[in-house]
XYZ file of C-alpha atoms in Angstrom:
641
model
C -73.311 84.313 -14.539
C -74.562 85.361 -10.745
C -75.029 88.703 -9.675
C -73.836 90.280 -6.251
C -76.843 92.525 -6.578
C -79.939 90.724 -8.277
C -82.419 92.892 -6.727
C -81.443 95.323 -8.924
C -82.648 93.517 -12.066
C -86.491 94.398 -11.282
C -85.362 98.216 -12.377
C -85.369 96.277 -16.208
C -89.154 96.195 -15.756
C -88.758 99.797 -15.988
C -87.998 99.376 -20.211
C -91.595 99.352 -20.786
C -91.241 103.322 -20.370
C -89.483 103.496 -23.726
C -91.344 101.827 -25.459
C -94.824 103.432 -24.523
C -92.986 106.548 -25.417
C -92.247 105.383 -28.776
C -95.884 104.175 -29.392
C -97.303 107.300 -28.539
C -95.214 108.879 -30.707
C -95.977 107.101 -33.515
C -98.468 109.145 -36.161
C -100.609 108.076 -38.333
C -100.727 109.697 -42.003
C -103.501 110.911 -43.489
C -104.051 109.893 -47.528
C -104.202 112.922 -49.275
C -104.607 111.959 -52.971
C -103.497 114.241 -55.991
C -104.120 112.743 -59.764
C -100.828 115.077 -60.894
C -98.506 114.545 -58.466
C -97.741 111.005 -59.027
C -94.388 110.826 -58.373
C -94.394 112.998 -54.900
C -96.619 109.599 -54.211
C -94.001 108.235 -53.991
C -91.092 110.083 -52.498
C -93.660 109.998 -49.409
C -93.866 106.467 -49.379
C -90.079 105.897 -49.073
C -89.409 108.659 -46.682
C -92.388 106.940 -44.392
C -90.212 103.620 -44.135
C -87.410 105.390 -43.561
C -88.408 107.022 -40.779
C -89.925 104.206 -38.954
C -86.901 101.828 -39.365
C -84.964 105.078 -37.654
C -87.207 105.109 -34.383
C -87.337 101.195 -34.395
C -83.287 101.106 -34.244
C -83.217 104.072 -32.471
C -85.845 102.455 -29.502
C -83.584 98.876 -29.546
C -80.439 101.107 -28.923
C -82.005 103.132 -26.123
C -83.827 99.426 -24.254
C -80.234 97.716 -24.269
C -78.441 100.576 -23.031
C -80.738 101.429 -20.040
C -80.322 97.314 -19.684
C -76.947 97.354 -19.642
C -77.021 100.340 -17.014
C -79.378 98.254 -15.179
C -77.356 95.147 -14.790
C -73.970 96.874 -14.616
C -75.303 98.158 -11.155
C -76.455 94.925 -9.825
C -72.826 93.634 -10.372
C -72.681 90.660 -12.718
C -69.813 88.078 -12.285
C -68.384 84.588 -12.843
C -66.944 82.757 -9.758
C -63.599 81.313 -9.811
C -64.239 78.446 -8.402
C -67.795 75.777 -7.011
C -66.884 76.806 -3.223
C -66.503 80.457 -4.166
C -69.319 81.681 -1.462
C -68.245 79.527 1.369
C -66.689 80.917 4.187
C -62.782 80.929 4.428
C -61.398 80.157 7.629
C -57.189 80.103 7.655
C -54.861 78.145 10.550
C -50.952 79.015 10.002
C -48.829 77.150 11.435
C -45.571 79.344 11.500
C -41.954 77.023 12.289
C -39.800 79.227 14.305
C -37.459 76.447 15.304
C -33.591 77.414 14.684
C -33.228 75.265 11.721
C -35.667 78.022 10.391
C -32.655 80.449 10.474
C -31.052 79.479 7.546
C -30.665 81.483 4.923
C -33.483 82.127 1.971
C -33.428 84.099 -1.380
C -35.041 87.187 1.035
C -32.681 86.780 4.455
C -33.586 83.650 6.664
C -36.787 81.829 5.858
C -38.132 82.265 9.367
C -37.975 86.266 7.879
C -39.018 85.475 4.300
C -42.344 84.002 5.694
C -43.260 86.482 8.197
C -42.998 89.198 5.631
C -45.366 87.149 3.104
C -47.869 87.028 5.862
C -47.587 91.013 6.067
C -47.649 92.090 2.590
C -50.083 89.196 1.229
C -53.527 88.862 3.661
C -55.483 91.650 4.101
C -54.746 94.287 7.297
C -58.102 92.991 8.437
C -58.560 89.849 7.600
C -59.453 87.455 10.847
C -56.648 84.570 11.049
C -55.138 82.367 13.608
C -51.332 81.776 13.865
C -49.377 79.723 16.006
C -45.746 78.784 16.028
C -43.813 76.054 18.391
C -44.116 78.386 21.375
C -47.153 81.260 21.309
C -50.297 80.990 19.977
C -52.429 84.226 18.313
C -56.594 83.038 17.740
C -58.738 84.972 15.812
C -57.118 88.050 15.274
C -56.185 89.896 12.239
C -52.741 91.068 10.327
C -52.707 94.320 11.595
C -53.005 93.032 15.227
C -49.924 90.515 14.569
C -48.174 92.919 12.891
C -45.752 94.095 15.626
C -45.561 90.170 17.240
C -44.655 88.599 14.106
C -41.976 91.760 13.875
C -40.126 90.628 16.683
C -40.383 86.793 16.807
C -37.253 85.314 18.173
C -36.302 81.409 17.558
C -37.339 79.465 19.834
C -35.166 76.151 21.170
C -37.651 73.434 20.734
C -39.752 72.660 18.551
C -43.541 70.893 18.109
C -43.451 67.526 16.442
C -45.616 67.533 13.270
C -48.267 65.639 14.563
C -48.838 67.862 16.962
C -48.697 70.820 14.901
C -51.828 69.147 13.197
C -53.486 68.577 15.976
C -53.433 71.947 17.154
C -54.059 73.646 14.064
C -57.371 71.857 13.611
C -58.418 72.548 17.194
C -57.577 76.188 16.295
C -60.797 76.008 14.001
C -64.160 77.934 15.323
C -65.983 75.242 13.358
C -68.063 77.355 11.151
C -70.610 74.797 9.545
C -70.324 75.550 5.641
C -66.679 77.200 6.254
C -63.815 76.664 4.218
C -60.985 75.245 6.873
C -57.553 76.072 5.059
C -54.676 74.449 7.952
C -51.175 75.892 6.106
C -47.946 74.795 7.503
C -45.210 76.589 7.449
C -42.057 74.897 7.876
C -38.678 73.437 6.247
C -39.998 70.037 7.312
C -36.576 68.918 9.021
C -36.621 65.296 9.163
C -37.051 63.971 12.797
C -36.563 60.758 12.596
C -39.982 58.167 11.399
C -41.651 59.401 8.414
C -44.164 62.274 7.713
C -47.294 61.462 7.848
C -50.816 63.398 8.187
C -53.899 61.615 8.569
C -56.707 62.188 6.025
C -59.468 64.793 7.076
C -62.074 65.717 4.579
C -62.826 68.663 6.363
C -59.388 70.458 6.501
C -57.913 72.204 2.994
C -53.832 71.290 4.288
C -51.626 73.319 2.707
C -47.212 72.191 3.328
C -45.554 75.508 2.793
C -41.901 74.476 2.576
C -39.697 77.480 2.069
C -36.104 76.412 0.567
C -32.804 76.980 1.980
C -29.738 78.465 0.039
C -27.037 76.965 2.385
C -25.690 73.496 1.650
C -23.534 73.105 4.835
C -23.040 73.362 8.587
C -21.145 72.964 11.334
C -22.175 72.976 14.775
C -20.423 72.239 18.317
C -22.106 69.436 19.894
C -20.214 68.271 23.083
C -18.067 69.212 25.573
C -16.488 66.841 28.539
C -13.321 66.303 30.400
C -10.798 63.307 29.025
C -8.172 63.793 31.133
C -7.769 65.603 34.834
C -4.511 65.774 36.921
C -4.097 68.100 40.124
C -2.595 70.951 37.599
C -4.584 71.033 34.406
C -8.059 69.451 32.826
C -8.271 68.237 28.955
C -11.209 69.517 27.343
C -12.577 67.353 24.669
C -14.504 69.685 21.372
C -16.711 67.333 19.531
C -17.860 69.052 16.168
C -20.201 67.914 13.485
C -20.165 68.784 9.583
C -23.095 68.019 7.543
C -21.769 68.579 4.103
C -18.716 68.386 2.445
C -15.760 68.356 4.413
C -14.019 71.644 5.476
C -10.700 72.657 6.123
C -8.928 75.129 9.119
C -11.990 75.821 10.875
C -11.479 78.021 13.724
C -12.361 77.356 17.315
C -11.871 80.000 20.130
C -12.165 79.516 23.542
C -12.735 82.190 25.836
C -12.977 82.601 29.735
C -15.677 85.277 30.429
C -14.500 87.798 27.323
C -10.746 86.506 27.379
C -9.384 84.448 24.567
C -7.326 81.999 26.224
C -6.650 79.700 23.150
C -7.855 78.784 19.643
C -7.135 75.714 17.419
C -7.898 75.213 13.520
C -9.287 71.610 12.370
C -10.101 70.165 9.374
C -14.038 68.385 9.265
C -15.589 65.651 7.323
C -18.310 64.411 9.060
C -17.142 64.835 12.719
C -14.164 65.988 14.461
C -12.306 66.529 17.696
C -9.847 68.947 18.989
C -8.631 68.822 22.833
C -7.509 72.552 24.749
C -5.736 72.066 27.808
C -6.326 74.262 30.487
C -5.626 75.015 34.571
C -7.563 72.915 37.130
C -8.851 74.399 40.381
C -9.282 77.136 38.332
C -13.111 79.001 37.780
C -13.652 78.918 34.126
C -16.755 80.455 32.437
C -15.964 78.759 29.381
C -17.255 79.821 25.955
C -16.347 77.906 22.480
C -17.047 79.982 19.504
C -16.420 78.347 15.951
C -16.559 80.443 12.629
C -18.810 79.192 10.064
C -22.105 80.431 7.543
C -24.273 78.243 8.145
C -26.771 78.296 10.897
C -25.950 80.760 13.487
C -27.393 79.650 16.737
C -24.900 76.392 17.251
C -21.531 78.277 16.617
C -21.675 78.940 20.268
C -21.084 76.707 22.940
C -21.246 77.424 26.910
C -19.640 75.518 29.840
C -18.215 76.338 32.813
C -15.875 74.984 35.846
C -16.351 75.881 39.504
C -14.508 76.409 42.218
C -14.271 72.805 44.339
C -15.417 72.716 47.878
C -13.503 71.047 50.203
C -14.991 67.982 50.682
C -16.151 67.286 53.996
C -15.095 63.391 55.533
C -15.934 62.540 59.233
C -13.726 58.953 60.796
C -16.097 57.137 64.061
C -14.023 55.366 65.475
C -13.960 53.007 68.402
C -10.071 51.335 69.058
C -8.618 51.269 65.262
C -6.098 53.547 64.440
C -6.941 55.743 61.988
C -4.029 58.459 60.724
C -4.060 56.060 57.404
C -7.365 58.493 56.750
C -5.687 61.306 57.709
C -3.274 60.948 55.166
C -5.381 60.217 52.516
C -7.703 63.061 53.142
C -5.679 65.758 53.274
C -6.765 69.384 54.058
C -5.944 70.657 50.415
C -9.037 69.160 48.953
C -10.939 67.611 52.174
C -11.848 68.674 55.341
C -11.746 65.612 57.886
C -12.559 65.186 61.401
C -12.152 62.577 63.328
C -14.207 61.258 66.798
C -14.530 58.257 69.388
C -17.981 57.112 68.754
C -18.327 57.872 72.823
C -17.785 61.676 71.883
C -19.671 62.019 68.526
C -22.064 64.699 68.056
C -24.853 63.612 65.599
C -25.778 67.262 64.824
C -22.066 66.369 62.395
C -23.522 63.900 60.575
C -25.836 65.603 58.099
C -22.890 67.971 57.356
C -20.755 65.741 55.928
C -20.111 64.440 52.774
C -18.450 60.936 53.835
C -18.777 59.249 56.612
C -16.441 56.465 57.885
C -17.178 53.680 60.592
C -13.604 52.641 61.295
C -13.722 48.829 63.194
C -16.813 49.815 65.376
C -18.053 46.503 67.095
C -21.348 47.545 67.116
C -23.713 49.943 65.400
C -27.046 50.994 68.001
C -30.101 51.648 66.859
C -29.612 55.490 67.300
C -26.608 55.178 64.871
C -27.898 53.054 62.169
C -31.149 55.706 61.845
C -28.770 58.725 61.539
C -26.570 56.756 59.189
C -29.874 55.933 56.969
C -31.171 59.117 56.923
C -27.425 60.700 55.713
C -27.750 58.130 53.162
C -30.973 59.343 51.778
C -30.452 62.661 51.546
C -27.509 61.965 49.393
C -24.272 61.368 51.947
C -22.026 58.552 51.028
C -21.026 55.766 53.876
C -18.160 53.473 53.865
C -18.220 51.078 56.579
C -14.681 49.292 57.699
C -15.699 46.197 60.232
C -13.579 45.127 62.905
C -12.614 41.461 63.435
C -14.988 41.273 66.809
C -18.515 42.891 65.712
C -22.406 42.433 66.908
C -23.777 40.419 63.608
C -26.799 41.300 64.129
C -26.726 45.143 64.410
C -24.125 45.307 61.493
C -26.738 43.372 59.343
C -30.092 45.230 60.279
C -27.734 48.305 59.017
C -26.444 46.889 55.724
C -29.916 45.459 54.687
C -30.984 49.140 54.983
C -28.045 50.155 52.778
C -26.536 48.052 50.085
C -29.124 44.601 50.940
C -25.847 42.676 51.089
C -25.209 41.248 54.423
C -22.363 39.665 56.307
C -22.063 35.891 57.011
C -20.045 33.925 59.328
C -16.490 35.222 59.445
C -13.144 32.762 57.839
C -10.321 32.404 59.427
C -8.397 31.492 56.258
C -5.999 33.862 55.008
C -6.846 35.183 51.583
C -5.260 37.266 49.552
C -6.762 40.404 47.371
C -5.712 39.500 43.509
C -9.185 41.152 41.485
C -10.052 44.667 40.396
C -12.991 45.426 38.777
C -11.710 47.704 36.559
C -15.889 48.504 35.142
C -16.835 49.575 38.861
C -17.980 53.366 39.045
C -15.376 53.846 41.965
C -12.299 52.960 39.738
C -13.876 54.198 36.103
C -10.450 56.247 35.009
C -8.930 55.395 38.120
C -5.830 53.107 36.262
C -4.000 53.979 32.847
C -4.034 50.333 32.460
C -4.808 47.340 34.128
C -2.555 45.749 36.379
C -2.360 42.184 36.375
C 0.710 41.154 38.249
C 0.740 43.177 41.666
C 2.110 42.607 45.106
C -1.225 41.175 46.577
C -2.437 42.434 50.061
C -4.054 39.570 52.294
C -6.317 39.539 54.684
C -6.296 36.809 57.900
C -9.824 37.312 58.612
C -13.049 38.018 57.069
C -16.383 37.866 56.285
C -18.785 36.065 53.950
C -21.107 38.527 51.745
C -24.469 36.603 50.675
C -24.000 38.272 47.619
C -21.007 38.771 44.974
C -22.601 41.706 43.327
C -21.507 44.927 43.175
C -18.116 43.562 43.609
C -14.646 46.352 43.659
C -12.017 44.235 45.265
C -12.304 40.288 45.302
C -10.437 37.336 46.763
C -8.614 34.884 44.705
C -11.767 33.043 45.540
C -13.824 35.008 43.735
C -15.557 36.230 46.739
C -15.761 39.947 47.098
C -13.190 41.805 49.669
C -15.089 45.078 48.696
C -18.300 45.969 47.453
C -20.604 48.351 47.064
C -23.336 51.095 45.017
C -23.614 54.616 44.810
C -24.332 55.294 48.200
C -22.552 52.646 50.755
C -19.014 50.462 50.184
C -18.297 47.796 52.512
C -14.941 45.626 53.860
C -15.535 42.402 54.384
C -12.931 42.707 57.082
C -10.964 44.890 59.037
C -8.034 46.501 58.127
C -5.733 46.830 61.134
C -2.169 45.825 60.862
C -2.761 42.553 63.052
C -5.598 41.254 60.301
C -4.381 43.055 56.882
C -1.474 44.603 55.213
C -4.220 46.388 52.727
C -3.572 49.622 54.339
C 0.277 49.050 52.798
C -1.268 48.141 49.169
C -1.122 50.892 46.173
C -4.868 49.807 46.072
C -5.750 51.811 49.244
C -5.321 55.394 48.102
C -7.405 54.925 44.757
C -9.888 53.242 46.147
C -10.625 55.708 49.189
C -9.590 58.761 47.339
C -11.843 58.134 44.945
C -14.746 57.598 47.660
C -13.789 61.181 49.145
C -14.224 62.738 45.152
C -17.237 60.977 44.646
C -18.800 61.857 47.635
C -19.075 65.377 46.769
C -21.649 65.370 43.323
C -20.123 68.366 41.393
C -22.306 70.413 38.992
C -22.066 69.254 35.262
C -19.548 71.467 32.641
C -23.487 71.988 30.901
C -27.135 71.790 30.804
C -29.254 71.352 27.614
C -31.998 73.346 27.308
C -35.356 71.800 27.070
C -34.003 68.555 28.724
C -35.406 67.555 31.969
C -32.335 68.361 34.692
C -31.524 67.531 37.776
C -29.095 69.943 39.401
C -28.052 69.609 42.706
C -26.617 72.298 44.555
C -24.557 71.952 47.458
C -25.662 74.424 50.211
C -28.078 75.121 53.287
C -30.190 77.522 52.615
C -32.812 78.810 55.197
C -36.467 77.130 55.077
C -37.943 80.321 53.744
C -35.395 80.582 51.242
C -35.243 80.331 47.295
C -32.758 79.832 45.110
C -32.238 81.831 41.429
C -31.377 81.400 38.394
C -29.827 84.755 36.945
C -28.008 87.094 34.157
C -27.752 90.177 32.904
C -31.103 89.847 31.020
C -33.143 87.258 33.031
C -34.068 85.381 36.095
C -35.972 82.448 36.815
C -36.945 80.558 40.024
C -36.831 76.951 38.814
C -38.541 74.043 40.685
C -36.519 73.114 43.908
C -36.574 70.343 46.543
C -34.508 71.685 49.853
C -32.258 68.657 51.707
C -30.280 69.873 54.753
C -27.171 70.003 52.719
C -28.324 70.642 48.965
C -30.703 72.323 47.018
C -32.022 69.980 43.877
C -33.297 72.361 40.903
C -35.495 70.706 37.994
C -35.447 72.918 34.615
C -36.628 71.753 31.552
C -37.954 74.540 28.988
C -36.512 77.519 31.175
C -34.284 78.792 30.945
C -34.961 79.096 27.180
C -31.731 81.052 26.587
C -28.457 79.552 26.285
C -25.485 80.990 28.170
C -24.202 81.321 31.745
C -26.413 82.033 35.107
C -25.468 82.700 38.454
C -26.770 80.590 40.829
C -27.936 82.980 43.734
C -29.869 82.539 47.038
C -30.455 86.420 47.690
C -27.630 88.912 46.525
C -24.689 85.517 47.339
C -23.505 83.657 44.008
C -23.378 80.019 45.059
C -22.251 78.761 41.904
C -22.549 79.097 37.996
C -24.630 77.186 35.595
C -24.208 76.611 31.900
C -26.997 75.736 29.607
C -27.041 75.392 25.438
C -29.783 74.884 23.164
C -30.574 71.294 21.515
C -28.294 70.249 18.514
C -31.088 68.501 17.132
C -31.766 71.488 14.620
C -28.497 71.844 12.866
C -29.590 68.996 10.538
C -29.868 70.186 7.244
C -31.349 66.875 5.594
C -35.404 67.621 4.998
C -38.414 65.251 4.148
C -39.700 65.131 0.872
C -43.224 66.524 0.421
C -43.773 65.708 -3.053
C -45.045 61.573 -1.306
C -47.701 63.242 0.542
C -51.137 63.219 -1.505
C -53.387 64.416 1.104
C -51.892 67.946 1.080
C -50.932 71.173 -1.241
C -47.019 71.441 -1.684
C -45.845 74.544 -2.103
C -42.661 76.333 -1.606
C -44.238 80.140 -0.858
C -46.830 81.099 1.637
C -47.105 84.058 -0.245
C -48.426 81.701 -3.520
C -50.574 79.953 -1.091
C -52.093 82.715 0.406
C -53.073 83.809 -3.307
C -54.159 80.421 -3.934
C -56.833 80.605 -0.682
C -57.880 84.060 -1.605
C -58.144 82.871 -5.134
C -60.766 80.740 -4.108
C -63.088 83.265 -3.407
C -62.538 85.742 -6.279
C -64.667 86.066 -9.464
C -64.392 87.607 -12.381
C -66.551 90.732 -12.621
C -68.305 91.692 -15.022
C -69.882 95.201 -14.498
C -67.236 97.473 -16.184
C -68.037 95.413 -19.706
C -71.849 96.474 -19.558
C -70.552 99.816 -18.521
C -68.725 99.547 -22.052
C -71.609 98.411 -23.818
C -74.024 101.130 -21.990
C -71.669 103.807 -23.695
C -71.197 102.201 -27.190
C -75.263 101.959 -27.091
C -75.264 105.396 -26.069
C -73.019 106.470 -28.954
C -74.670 104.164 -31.536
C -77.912 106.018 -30.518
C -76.048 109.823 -30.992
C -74.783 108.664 -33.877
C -78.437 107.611 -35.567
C -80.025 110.646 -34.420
C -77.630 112.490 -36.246
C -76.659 110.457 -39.414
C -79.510 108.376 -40.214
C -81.926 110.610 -41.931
């Protein structure tokens, strides 16, 4: 037994007093003897005894009640627990992740916890909190109160070992102090197991509130399997991870109009396809109807208007309406100059540029051409049967490090597609493998066969090329080549024109690191936006003369739409979704883990720390006994003659 006030217990000193009182008030009898009055002898006697067992019982009564008095006010008590007067010193880690929105026994357990932290710890009681995207140190309940009120999901989440690590850095290190880390989470699995390393120092406490849902279903892609010059297929990828479902409903919607909905049945995964109008702006907006977790029943995309691509022919003596009729002026705008009357103030405008047949490239050329190239412009150079080696060369080691040999004379003929080639991905329902074969009379060696489009029954490449630059191998006037006669012409060009122009993606995940270029000029001053209705953010931006890159990762943070704006002008629109990574439902299981607490309420945890420092007091029984002493002692006064 320890006392919370032992000072106190020098005031028993003070039960001398009763007992000097008692002595002094003890008499002594005189003997008075009488020879007839034998028997009053003794009746004297026996009342004498009587009377000093009475004061004896009656002082022992009075000593333990002014001791009980005594120690009742210096607080006796029995602690709990060995640690009882150490200082307590609490980390919670709270999950606020989206998988944190399913449902509990109380509403979601995101909710369930929030209001155990409320009701449970003490108004006043000094705690750090953090969850996966703010961070509260050494502050009390009734300070959080109105944060952990309105505490929103957030779209990403900390990894558990770095929950860990940031909870014990959250510690003031108090010497003797009690460190209690409690983590608050479902414990979704990620992946490689859970694992905390041992620290003698830190009380860890897994707080691993239980979900009442058993299923969910979540949209998880979005992308384009099929695109003609009047509609676009839109592919629905959906994920179930349960039992399988039947008719679920999926609505899609342009802005707030419904344009269509279609009702699957899920097992695992599943697909459905909408069709829907191309060159057509679609704000696109997939909606599915289901119980589970709420934030993934939404899905965001949209379509923008196409620029017309801009393509720009230099030309020396070839003949070049063939480009004219491949780029026409419904989806490209072309132009068309002698090399004699270009203006290179053109060239950064363009998209695609075209050397048609030019004998030789000078040095002023070849450094506009590489500097289009790098700041994203696509080049497709067409030799002619008469060129300056050495200039052509110095400008395709810049570009594609592929350079031309000494030209053949044989005639060849064209009989190989790579069909795996970027430039034709999608561009055949099948492939052909008995065509009318173009030839060529005369060409040129490549040093290298990669990066192949077009080869030679030889195996030697007629075409090749990367991302940025394609290159002939020859020309393709009428006098050397029928090519420009060959179905292979208008795939293989058209699809240079599309490709030139990067168009923005249907989405953008949030948290992701993206790379979103925009195609405009914009003034050197001048920033581009990110807005809505609610927000707007200035992401990270690199200007080009022709683009605007923006790099987002964690913001936005809010899935939807945005208007892409430099000023009060809408340049384009932007979707972005949150990470599907939360709507697995599959958790780890705690119960391996035996460096750490398990429980399934922070509110029983939270009892559990405070636990630790209660005791069991004992003042209100001496309290008792001071009043039964004081009614033992009435009681004798009155009774015991």
């Amino acid at each position: 037994m320890q006392f919370k006030n032992p000072e106190l217990l020098y005031a028993l000193f003070l039960l001398v007093i009763p007992i000097l009182i008692h002595l002094f008030q003890l008499r002594r009898f005189q003997k008075v003897e009488f020879t007839n009055v034998k028997f009053l002898k003794s009746v004297k006697l026996q009342t004498r005894k009587s009377s000093q067992l009475k004061k004896w019982i009656t002082l022992l009564t009075r000593m333990l009640l002014l001791a009980c008095v005594v120690i009742a006010f210096a607080q006796p008590f029995i602690p709990n627990t060995e640690d009882f007067n150490d200082a307590q010193e609490t980390v919670i880690y709270l999950d606020n992740s989206f998988s944190m929105e399913a449902k509990g026994s109380n509403g979601t357990l995101l909710n369930e916890a929030i209001q155990d932290i409320i009701n449970t710890l003490p108004e006043d009681e000094s705690i750090s909190l953090f969850t996966n995207d703010a961070t509260f140190k050494n502050t009390t309940v009734k300070a959080l109160k109105n944060d952990l009120i309105q505490l929103t999901h957030s779209p990403t989440q900390l990894n558990y070992d770095a929950v860990y690590l940031k909870g014990k850095q959250l510690f003031t290190n108090l010497g003797a102090a009690t460190q209690n880390l409690v983590l608050v989470s479902d414990f979704q699995q990620k992946g490689k197991p859970l694992n905390f390393e041992v620290d003698s120092t830190i009380q860890l406490k897994l707080v691993q509130p239980k979900s009442v849902i058993t299923t969910n279903i979540s949209i998880d892609s979005v992308y384009v399997t099929n695109a003609t010059a009047e509609t676009i297929d839109l592919n629905v990828k959906l994920s179930n991870t349960a039992t399988p479902i039947d008719n679920v409903s999926v609505s899609l919607f342009n802005d707030d109009i419904l344009l269509t909905k279609s009702a699957i049945d899920i097992n695992t995964e599943a697909e459905t396809t909408f069709t829907i109008a191309n060159n057509k702006v679609i704000n696109g907006k997939l909606v599915i109807d289901d119980a589970g977790l709420q934030y993934d029943n939404s899905f965001y995309f949209n379509i923008n208007s196409k620029p017309k691509i801009k393509v720009l022919a230099i030309n020396e003596n070839a003949d070049d309406s063939f480009l004219g009729r491949i780029y026409t002026a419904d989806e490209f705008d072309y132009n068309s100059f002698k090399l004699n009357a270009l203006n290179f103030k053109l060239i950064p405008e363009q998209n695609l540029i075209i050397l048609n047949e030019l004998e030789t490239i000078s040095d002023a050329l070849k450094t506009a051409l590489i500097a289009f190239k790098n700041d994203g412009g696509k080049l497709l150079i067409i030799p002619s049967d008469t060129i300056n080696l050495n200039s052509y060369n110095q400008t395709l080691k810049e570009l594609i490090t592929n350079e031309f040999g000494n030209q053949n004379t044989n005639e060849k003929r064209i009989t190989s597609i790579n069909y795996n080639h970027p430039l034709l991905a999608n561009a055949f329902y099948s492939k052909v493998t008995n065509f009318q074969y173009p030839k060529i009379e005369k060409s040129y060696h490549f040093s290298s066969n990669s990066n192949a489009v077009l080869s030679y029954e030889d195996g030697t490449p007629f075409l090749v090329g990367n991302t940025n630059a394609y290159v002939f191998s020859s020309a393709l006037n009428s006098d050397n080549s029928n090519f420009k006669n060959s179905q292979l012409i208008i795939p293989v060009l058209y699809n240079m024109g599309l490709q030139s122009l990067k168009l923005s993606q249907l989405y953008y995940t949030i948290g992701d690191s993206n790379s979103i270029a925009v195609q405009t000029s914009i003034g050197q001053d001048d920033i581009l936006t990110l807005d809505s209705d609610d927000i707007s953010v200035i992401p990270l931006q690199k200007t080009y003369s022709k683009s605007v890159i923006l790099e987002t990762e964690d913001y936005p943070n809010t899935a939807g739409i945005l208007n892409v704006k430099n000023k009060e002008q809408v340049l384009q629109n932007l979707s972005f979704n949150y990470n599907r990574a939360e709507s697995n439902l599959n958790y780890y299981d705690l119960g391996t883990l035996n460096n750490a607490t398990i429980d399934s309420s922070l509110a029983a945890t939270i009892n559990t720390i405070k636990s630790n420092t209660n005791v069991n007091a004992l003042w209100k029984w001496f309290v008792i006994f001071a009043l039964v002493f004081l009614i033992v002692e009435i009681l004798l006064l009155k009774f015991l003659k």
